[in-house]
XYZ file of C-alpha atoms in Angstrom:
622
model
C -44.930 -21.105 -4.147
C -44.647 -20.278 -0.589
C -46.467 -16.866 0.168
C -44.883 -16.094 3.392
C -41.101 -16.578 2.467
C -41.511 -15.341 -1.032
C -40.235 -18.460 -2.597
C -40.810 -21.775 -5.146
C -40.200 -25.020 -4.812
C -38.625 -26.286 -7.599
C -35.645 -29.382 -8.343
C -32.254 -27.943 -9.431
C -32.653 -28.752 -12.836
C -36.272 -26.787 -13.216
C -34.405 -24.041 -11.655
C -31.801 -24.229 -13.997
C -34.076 -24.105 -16.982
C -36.447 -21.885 -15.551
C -33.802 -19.253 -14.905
C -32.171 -19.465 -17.750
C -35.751 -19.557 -19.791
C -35.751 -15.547 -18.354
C -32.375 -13.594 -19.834
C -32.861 -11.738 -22.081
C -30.140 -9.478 -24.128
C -30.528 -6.139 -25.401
C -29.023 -6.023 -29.164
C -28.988 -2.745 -31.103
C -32.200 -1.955 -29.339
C -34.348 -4.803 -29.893
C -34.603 -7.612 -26.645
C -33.861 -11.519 -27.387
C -33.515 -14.181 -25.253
C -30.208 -14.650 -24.394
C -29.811 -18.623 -24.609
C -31.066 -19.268 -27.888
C -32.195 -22.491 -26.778
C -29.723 -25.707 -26.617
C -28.940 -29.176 -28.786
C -29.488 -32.365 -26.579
C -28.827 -36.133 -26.525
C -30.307 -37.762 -23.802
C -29.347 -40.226 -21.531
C -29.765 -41.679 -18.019
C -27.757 -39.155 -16.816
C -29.989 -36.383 -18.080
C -33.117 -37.039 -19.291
C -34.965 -37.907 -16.202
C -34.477 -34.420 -14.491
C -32.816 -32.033 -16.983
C -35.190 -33.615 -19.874
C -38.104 -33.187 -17.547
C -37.515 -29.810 -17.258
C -36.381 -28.797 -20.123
C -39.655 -29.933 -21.863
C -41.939 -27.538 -20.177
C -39.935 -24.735 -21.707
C -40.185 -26.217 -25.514
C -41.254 -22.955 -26.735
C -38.816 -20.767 -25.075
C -35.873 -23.029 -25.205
C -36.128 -24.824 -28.491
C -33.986 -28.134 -27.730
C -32.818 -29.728 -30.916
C -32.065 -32.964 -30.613
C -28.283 -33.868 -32.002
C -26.565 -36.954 -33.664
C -23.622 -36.878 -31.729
C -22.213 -34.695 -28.950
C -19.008 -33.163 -30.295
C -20.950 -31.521 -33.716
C -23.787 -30.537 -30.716
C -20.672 -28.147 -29.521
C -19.852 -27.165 -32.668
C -23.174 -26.334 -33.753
C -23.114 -24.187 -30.562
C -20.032 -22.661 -31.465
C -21.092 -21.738 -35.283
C -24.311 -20.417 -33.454
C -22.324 -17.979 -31.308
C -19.973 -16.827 -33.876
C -23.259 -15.647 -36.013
C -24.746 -13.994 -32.751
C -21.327 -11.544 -32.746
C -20.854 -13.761 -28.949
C -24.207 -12.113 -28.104
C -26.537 -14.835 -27.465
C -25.080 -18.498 -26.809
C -26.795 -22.171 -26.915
C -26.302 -24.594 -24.387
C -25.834 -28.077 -24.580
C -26.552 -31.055 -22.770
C -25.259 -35.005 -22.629
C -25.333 -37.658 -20.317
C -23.157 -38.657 -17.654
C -19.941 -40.406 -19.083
C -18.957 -40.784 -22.670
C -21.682 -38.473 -23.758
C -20.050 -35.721 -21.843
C -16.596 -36.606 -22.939
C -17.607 -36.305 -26.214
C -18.178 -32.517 -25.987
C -14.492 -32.271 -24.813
C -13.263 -31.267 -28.683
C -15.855 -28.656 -28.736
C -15.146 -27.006 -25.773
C -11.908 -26.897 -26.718
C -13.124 -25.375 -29.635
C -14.973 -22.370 -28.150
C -11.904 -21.933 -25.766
C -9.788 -20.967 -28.493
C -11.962 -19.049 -30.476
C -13.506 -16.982 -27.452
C -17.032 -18.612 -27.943
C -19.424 -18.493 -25.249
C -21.362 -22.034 -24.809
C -23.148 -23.225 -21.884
C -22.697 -27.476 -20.999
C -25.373 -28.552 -18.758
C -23.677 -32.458 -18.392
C -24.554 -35.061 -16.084
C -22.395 -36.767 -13.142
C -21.990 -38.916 -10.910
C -24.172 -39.616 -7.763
C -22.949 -37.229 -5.044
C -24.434 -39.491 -1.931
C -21.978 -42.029 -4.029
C -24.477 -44.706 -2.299
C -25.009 -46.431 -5.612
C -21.221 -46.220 -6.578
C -19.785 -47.508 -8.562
C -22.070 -46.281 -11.422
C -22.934 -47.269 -15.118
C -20.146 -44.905 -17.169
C -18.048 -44.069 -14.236
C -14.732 -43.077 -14.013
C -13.522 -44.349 -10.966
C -10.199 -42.599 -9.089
C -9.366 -44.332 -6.208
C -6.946 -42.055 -4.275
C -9.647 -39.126 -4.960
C -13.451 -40.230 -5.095
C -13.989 -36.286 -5.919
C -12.276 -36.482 -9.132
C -13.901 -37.301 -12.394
C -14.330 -37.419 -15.861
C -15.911 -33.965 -15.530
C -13.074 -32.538 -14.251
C -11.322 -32.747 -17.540
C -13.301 -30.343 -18.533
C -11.411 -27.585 -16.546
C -8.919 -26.861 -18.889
C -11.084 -25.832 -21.789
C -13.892 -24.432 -19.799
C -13.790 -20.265 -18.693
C -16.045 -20.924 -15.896
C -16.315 -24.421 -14.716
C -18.903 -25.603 -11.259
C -20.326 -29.105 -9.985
C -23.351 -28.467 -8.356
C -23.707 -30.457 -5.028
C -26.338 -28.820 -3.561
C -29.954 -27.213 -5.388
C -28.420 -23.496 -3.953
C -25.637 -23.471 -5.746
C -27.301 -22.523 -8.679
C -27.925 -19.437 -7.375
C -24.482 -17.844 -7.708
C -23.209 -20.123 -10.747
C -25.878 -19.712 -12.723
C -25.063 -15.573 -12.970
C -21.565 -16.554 -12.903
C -21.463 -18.616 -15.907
C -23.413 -16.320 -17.653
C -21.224 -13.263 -16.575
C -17.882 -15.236 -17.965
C -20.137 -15.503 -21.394
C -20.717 -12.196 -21.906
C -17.173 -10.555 -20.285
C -15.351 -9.680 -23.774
C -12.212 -10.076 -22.305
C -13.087 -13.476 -20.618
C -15.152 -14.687 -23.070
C -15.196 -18.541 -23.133
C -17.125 -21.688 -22.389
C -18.919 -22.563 -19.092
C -19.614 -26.180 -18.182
C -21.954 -27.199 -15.341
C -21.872 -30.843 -13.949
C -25.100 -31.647 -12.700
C -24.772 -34.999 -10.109
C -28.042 -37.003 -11.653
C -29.309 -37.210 -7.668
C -28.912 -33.639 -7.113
C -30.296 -32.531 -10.529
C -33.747 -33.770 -8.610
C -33.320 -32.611 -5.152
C -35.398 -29.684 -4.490
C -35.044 -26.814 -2.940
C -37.222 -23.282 -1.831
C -35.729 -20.753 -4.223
C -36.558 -17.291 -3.874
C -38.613 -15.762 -6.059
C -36.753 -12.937 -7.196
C -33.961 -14.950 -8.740
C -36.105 -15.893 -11.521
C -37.231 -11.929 -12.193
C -36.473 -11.008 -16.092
C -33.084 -9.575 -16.858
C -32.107 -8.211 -19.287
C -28.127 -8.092 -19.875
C -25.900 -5.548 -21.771
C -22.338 -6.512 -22.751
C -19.556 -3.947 -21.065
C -17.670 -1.995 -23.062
C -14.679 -1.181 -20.950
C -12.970 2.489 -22.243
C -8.854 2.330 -22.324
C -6.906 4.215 -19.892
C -5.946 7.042 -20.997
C -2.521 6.808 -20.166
C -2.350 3.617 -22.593
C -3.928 5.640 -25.302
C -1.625 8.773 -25.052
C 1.237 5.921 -25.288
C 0.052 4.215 -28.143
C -0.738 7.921 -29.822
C 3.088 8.944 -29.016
C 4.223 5.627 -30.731
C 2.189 5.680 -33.972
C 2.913 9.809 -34.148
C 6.599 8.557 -34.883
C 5.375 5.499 -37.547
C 7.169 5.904 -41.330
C 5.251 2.545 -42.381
C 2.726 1.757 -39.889
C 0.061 -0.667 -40.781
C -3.398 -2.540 -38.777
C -4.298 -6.002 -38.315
C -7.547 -6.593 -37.469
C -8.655 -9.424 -36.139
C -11.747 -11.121 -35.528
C -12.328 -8.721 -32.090
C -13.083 -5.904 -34.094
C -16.709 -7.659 -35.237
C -17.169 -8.576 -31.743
C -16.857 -5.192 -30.671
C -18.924 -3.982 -33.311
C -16.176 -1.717 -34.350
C -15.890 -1.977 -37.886
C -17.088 1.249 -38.626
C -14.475 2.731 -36.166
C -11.661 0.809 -37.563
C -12.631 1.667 -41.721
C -13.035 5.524 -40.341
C -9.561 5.211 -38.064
C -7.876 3.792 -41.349
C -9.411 6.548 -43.485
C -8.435 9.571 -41.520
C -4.954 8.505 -40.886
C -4.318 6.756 -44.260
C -2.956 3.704 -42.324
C -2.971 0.304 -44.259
C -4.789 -2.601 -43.258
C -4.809 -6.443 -43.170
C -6.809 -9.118 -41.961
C -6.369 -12.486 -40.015
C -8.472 -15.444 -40.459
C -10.909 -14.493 -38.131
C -11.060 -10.963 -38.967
C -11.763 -11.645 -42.731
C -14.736 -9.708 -43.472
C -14.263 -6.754 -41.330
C -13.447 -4.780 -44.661
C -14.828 -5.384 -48.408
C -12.629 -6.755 -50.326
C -12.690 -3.401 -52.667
C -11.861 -1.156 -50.156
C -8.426 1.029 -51.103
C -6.974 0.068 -47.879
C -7.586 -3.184 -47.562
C -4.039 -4.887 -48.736
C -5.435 -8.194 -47.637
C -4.981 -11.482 -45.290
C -2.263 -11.576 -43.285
C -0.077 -14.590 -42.560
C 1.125 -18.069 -43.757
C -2.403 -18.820 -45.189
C -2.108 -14.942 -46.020
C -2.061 -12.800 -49.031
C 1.821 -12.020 -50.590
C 0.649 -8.180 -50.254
C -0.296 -7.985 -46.443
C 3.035 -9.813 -45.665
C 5.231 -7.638 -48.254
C 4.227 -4.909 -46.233
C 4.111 -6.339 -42.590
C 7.829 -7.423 -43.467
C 8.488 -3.498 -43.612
C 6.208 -2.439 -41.509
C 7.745 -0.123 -38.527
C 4.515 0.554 -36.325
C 1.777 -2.325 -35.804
C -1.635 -1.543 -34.251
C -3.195 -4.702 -33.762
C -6.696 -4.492 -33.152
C -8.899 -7.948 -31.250
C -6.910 -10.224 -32.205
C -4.229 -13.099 -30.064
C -1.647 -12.827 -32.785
C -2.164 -16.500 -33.607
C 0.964 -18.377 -35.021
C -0.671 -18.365 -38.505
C -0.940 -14.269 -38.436
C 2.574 -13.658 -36.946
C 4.800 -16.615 -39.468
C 5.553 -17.828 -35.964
C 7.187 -14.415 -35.363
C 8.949 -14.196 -38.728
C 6.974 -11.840 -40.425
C 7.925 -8.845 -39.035
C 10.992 -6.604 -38.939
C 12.643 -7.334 -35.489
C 12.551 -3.682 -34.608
C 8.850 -3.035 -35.365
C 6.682 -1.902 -32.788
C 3.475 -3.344 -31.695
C 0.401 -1.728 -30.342
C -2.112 -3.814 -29.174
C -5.769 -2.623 -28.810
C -7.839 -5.869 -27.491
C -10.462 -6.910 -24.627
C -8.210 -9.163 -23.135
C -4.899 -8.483 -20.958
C -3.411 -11.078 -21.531
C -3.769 -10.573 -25.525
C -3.003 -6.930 -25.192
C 0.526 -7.428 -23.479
C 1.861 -10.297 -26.085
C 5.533 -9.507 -27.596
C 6.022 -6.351 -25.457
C 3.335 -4.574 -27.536
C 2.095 -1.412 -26.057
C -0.821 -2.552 -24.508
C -4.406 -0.979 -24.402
C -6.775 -2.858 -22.579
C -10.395 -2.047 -23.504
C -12.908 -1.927 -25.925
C -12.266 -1.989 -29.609
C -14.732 0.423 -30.795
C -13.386 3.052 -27.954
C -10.295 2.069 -28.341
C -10.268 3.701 -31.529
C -12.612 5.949 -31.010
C -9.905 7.049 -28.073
C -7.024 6.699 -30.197
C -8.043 8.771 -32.897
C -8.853 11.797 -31.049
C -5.713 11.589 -29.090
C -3.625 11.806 -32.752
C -3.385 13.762 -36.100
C -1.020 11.439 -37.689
C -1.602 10.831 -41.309
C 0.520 7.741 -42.978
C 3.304 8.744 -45.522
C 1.357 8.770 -48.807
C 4.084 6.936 -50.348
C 3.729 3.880 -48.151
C -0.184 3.857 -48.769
C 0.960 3.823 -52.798
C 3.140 0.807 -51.683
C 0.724 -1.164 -50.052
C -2.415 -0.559 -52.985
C 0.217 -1.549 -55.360
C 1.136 -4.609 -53.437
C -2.808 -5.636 -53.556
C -3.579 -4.933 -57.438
C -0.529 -7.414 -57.776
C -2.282 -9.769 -55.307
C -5.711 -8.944 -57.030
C -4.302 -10.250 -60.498
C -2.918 -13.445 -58.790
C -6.087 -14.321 -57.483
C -8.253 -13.640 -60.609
C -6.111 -16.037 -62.442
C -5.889 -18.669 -59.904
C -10.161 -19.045 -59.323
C -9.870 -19.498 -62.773
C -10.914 -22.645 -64.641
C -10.276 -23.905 -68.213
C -7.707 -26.559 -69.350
C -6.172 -27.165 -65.853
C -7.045 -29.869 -62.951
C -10.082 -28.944 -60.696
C -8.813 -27.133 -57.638
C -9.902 -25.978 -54.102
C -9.301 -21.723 -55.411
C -11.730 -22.419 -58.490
C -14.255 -24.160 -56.639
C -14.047 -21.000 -54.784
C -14.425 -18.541 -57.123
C -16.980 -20.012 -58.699
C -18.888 -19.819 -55.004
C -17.928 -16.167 -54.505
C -19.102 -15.047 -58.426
C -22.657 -16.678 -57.849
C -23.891 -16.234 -53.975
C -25.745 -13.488 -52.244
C -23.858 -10.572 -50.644
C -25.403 -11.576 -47.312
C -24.297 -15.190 -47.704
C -22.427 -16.813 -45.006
C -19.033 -18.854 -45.636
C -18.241 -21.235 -43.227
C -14.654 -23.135 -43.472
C -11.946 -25.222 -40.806
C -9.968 -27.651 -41.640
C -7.476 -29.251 -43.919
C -6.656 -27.610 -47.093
C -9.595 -25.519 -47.085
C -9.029 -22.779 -44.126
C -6.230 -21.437 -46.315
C -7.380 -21.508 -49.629
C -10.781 -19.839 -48.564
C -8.543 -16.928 -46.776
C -6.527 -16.552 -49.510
C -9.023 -16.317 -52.189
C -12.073 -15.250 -51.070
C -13.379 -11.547 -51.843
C -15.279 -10.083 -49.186
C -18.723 -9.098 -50.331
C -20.168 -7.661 -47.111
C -19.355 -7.234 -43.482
C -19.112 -10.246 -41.088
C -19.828 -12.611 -43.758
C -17.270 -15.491 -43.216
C -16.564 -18.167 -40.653
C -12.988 -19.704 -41.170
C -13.007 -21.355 -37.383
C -8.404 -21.739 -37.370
C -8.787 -20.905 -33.690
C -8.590 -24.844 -32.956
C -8.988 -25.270 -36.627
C -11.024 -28.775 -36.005
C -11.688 -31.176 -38.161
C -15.707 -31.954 -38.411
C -16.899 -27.939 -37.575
C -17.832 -27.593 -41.285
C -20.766 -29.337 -41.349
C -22.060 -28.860 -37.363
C -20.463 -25.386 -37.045
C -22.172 -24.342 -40.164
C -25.869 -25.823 -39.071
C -25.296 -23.994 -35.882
C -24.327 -21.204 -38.075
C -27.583 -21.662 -40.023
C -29.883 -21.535 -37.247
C -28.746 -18.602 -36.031
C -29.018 -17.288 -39.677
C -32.769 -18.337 -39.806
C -33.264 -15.973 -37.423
C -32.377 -12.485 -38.459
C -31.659 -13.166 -42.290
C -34.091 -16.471 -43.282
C -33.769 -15.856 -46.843
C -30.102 -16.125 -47.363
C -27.865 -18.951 -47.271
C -24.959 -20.595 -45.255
C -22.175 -22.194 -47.767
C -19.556 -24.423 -46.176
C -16.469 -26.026 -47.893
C -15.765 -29.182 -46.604
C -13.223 -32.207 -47.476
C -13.340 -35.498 -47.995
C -11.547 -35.861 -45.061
C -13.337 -33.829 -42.822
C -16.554 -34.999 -44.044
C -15.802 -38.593 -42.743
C -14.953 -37.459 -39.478
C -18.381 -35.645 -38.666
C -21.523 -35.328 -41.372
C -24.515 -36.760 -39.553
C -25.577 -32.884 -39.248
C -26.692 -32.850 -42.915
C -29.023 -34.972 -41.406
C -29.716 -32.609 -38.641
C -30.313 -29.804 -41.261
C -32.865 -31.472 -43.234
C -34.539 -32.962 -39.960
C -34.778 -28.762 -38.353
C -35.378 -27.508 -42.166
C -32.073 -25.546 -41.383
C -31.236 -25.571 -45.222
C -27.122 -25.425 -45.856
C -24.875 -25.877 -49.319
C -22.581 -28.210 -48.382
C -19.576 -28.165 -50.745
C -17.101 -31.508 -50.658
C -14.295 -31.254 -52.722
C -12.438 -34.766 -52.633
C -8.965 -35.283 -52.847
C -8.444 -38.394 -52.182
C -7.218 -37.957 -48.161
C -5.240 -35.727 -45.653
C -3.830 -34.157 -49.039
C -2.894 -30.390 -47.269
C -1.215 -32.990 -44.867
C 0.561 -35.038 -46.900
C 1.424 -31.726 -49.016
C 3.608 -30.626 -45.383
C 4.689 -34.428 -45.285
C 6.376 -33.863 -48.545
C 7.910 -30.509 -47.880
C 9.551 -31.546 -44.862
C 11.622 -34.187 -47.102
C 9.004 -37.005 -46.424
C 7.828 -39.401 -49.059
C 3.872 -40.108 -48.778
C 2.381 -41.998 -45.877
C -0.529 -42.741 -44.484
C -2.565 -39.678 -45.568
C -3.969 -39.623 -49.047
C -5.971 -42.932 -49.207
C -3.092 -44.286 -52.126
C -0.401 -44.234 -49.749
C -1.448 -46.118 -47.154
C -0.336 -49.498 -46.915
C -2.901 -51.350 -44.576
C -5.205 -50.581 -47.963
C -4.591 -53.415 -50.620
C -7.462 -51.507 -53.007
C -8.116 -47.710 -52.061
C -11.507 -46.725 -53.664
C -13.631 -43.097 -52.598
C -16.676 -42.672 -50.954
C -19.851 -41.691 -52.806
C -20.779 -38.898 -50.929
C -23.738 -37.705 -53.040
C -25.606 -41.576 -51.956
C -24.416 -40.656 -48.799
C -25.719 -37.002 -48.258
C -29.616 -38.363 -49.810
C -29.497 -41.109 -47.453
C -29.628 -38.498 -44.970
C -32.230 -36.495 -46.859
C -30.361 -33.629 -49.050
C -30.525 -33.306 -52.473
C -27.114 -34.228 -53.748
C -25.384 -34.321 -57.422
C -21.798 -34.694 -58.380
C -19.755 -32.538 -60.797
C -16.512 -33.122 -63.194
C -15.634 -29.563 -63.198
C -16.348 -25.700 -61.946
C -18.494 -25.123 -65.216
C -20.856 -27.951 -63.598
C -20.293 -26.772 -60.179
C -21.398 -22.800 -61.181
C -24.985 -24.715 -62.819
C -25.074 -27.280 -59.757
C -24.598 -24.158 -57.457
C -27.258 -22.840 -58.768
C -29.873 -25.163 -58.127
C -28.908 -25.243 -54.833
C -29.373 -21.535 -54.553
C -33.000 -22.431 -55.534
C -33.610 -25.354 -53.405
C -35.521 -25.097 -50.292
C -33.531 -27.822 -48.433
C -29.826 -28.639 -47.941
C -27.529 -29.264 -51.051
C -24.599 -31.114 -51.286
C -22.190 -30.718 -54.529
C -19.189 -32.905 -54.893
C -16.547 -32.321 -57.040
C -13.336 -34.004 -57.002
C -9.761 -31.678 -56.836
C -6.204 -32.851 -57.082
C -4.460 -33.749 -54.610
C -1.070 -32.305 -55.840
C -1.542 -29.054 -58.384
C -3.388 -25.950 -57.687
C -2.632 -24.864 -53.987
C -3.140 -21.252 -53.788
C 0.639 -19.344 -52.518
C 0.846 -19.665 -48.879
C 2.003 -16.310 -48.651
C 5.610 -16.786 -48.925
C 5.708 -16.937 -44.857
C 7.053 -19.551 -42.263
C 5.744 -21.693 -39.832
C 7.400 -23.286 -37.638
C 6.589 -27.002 -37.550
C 8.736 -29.504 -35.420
C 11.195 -31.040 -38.203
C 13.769 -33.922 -37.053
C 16.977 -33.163 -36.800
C 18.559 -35.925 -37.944
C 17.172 -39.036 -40.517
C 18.021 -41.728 -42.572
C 16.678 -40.186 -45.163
C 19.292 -37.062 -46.843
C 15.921 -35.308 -47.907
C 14.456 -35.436 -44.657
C 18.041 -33.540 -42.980
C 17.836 -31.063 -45.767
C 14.739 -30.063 -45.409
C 14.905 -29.643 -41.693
C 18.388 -27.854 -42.834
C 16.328 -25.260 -45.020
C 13.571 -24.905 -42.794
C 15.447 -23.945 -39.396
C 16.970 -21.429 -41.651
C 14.136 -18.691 -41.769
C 14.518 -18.856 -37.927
C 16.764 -16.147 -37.737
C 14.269 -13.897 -38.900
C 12.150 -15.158 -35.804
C 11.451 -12.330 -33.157
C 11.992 -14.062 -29.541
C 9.449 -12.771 -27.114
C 10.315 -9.110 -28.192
């Protein structure tokens, strides 16, 4: 440290770390740090700066190391979610294809609003040594590289070419984290000579902070509008999305929806901002939705949506409301806010509503609220008697149901892809608040397993003594396990659930209702495959160090569950489902998939024939 100009003398990447090694966060009145610490595979494009430094902060920064960069995002990602957005990891790769593996992820956390910090190496920026080991060369721009594909999916993206840089991105990557209507993924690329290079940084930039996130309050002229809307509603209804958990306003939406006797339905990632027992909860919304949130959205007049981007899965691509319903849209975001013409109010969810109901007296027709509870009960019974198991094939909604009789209140669910996403929204009962993970924002394949060890360690460290479930599929868990391994290596202990149907079955289930014949998605059907035979995933899962076992049926899987309640390191269960019988009701809703207009095949022009025919329910923008 220099005495008379106040400053140290420290590379870029010590910097880096050393800031980041001093936010802290102030959550419901207790300080953490604010980067929970990061996952890390190391290569010669960061392990002989960023590692360096990064090592002297063990303690503070726990770096855990990964098995492969994409699941390192995810993990980050599942972290985050668990955190409420409150407290992110970063993660770090090496120059090249270690880097462009965390592409996925990003895109990932860019769709679900996820703050994660990528610390990634680069190329040389004296480009003396040029061209480099994993270099993407671009001849008619030497500035351009592979890091700059990272623009797209990142909220706040830099390239540090100089050690004072870091001095205004650093904040600035961290301020796009934490902005709840910007909320998003921040990627640094760190030039391997530069992460080295030093430089006298003052003092003072590595003082303590401690952040708060904003809450910004709603104009009032957008809440008197949105008051003078609703005061007129004959059948209004909420959606809440996964914004109101974020916001911490799930006490302000249950109160908002108990004084003014206004129904309410979830999306996918706003399941769990109600119990599923509460009187005015009618239930998930959308084509992987519940039949009574979209009876009544169909009729709804007046729609208050609440955090959420009004995803094509919510909305039936636009068909599941009446044209001439009104949308108000309370959300963080602007651009959310203003989708479809809604009446926008830009701001904070829990003063939104706060706002809102003060500025109103309205009280819903008592006849619609009659309407709606009747419409769940009948959704209630559906439910019961599809998680139920006796002299039927094994299905995804039993498996369920057996999962949501036997675990912990405090339990977290963690879901993604395939078949799965749906069937979890669809039959799941809430048990408590916050409580499940179905990531459908980029709904990726491979976030079941990473997403839900991120999910885990974030777990470990407010509630240690509960568990993290995820249902994963066959085809999923080919694409990205090696974080069971992870688990058992960090004695982050998960229940891994793989229910095996033999492929891409929710796939080749949309294959078939589109007037295709099977192809190329359950492993029977493909033709390059003289012999198809499974994997056995339970060898699999103890070669990487989890207790596994394999079940014929949900009366197995309730004992097998069990014992992995009681173990004190990650389970895996496997149970096999069929590929064709049992899929829960998707809701009786459209979605509009890209069908060909004309075929060969008369099933194939039919079906694109019935399908373009819900179209005209579609609401265009308006």
């Amino acid at each position: 440290m220099s005495a008379q100009h106040d400053t140290v003398y420290l590379t870029t990447a010590q910097a880096i770390i050393r800031w980041l090694s001093n936010q802290f966060i102030e959550i419901d009145g207790q300080e953490y740090r604010l980067c929970g610490g990061g996952f890390g595979i190391f290569g010669h494009g960061n392990v002989t700066c960023l590692g360096e430094a990064l090592n002297t902060v063990r303690d503070e920064l726990p770096l855990y190391r990964g098995q492969n960069e994409q699941s390192m995002g995810f993990a980050a990602a599942g972290y985050a979610k668990q955190w409420l957005r409150q407290r992110f990891m970063f993660c770090t790769a090496s120059a090249g294809p270690g880097t462009a593996n965390l592409l996925t992820a990003a895109g990932l956390a860019h769709a679900n609003r996820l703050p994660m910090l990528m610390l990634c190496g680069d190329t040389f920026i004296t480009r003396l040594p040029d061209p480099v080991l994993q270099q993407m060369e671009n001849f008619n721009d030497p500035t351009f590289g592979l890091n700059d594909a990272f623009k797209p999916v990142s909220r706040y993206w830099d390239r540090i070419t100089h050690p004072a840089q870091v001095i205004q991105s650093l904040p600035a990557a961290v301020a796009t984290m934490l902005d709840p209507g910007d909320c998003g993924p921040a990627f640094l690329g760190l030039p391997q000579d530069v992460q080295g290079w030093t430089y006298d940084y003052p003092v003072k930039f590595f003082d303590k902070k401690v952040h708060r996130i904003r809450r910004q309050s709603p104009d009032a002229d957008e809440i008197a509008d949105a008051a003078a809307a609703l005061a007129g509603a004959k059948r209004p209804m909420i959606i809440a999305g996964g914004g109101v958990q974020y916001s911490k306003a799930v006490a302000e939406l249950t109160g908002f929806a108990e004084k003014h006797q206004i129904p309410v339905v979830e999306t996918i990632a706003g399941r769990a901002n109600m119990l599923a027992t509460h009187p005015l909860n009618i239930g998930p919304i959308g084509v992987t939705g519940s039949d009574s949130a979209n009876a009544i959205a169909e009729q709804a007049d007046v729609i208050l949506a609440v955090g959420t981007r009004l995803q094509d899965f919510t909305t039936g691509s636009w068909t599941a409301f009446a044209k001439d319903a009104r949308f108000i849209s309370i959300n963080a975001a602007r651009h959310d806010a203003g989708k479809h013409m809604s009446l926008p109010v830009v701001g904070d969810a829990k003063l939104s509503l706060q706002a809102l109901t003060q500025a109103t007296s309205y009280t819903a027709p008592t006849d619609w609220v009659s309407q709606a509870q009747d419409e769940r009960r009948k959704w209630d019974a559906y439910v019961a008697e599809n998680v139920s198991y006796g002299n039927r094939p094994n299905s995804y909604a039993q498996a369920i149901g057996v999962v949501n009789e036997l675990c912990d209140t405090r339990d977290r669910v963690v879901a993604a892809a395939g078949g799965l996403p749906a069937e979890v929204t669809a039959n799941w009962r809430t048990l408590d608040i916050g409580t499940v993970d179905v990531e459908f924002g980029f709904s990726c394949m491979g976030y079941e397993i990473a997403g839900a060890w991120g999910a885990r360690i974030a777990q470990s460290e407010r509630e240690p003594d509960k568990d993290t479930i995820t249902f994963c599929g066959d085809g999923s868990y080919m694409m990205l396990n090696s974080d069971i391994y992870s688990s058992v290596l960090s004695r982050k202990k998960m229940i891994v659930l793989v229910l095996d149907n033999g492929g891409f079955a929710v796939i080749n289930k949309l294959q078939n209702n589109t007037g295709n014949e099977s192809f190329n998605n359950l492993l029977e059907d493909c033709p390059t495959i003289p012999e198809a035979f499974g994997v056995d995933f339970t060898a699999h899962a103890t070669a990487m160090g989890a207790a596994a076992e394999k079940v014929a049926n949900p009366a197995e899987l309730a004992e097998a569950f069990k014992r992995a309640k009681a173990s004190d390191k990650t389970y895996v269960i496997v149970m096999d489902v069929d590929a064709y019988e049992g899929w829960t009701t998707e809701g009786h809703t459209w979605w509009e998939v890209g069908t060909p207009q004309t075929s060969v095949d008369a099933r194939v022009r039919d079906a694109h024939v019935e399908w373009e025919s819900a179209r005209q329910k579609q609401r265009r923008g308006v």
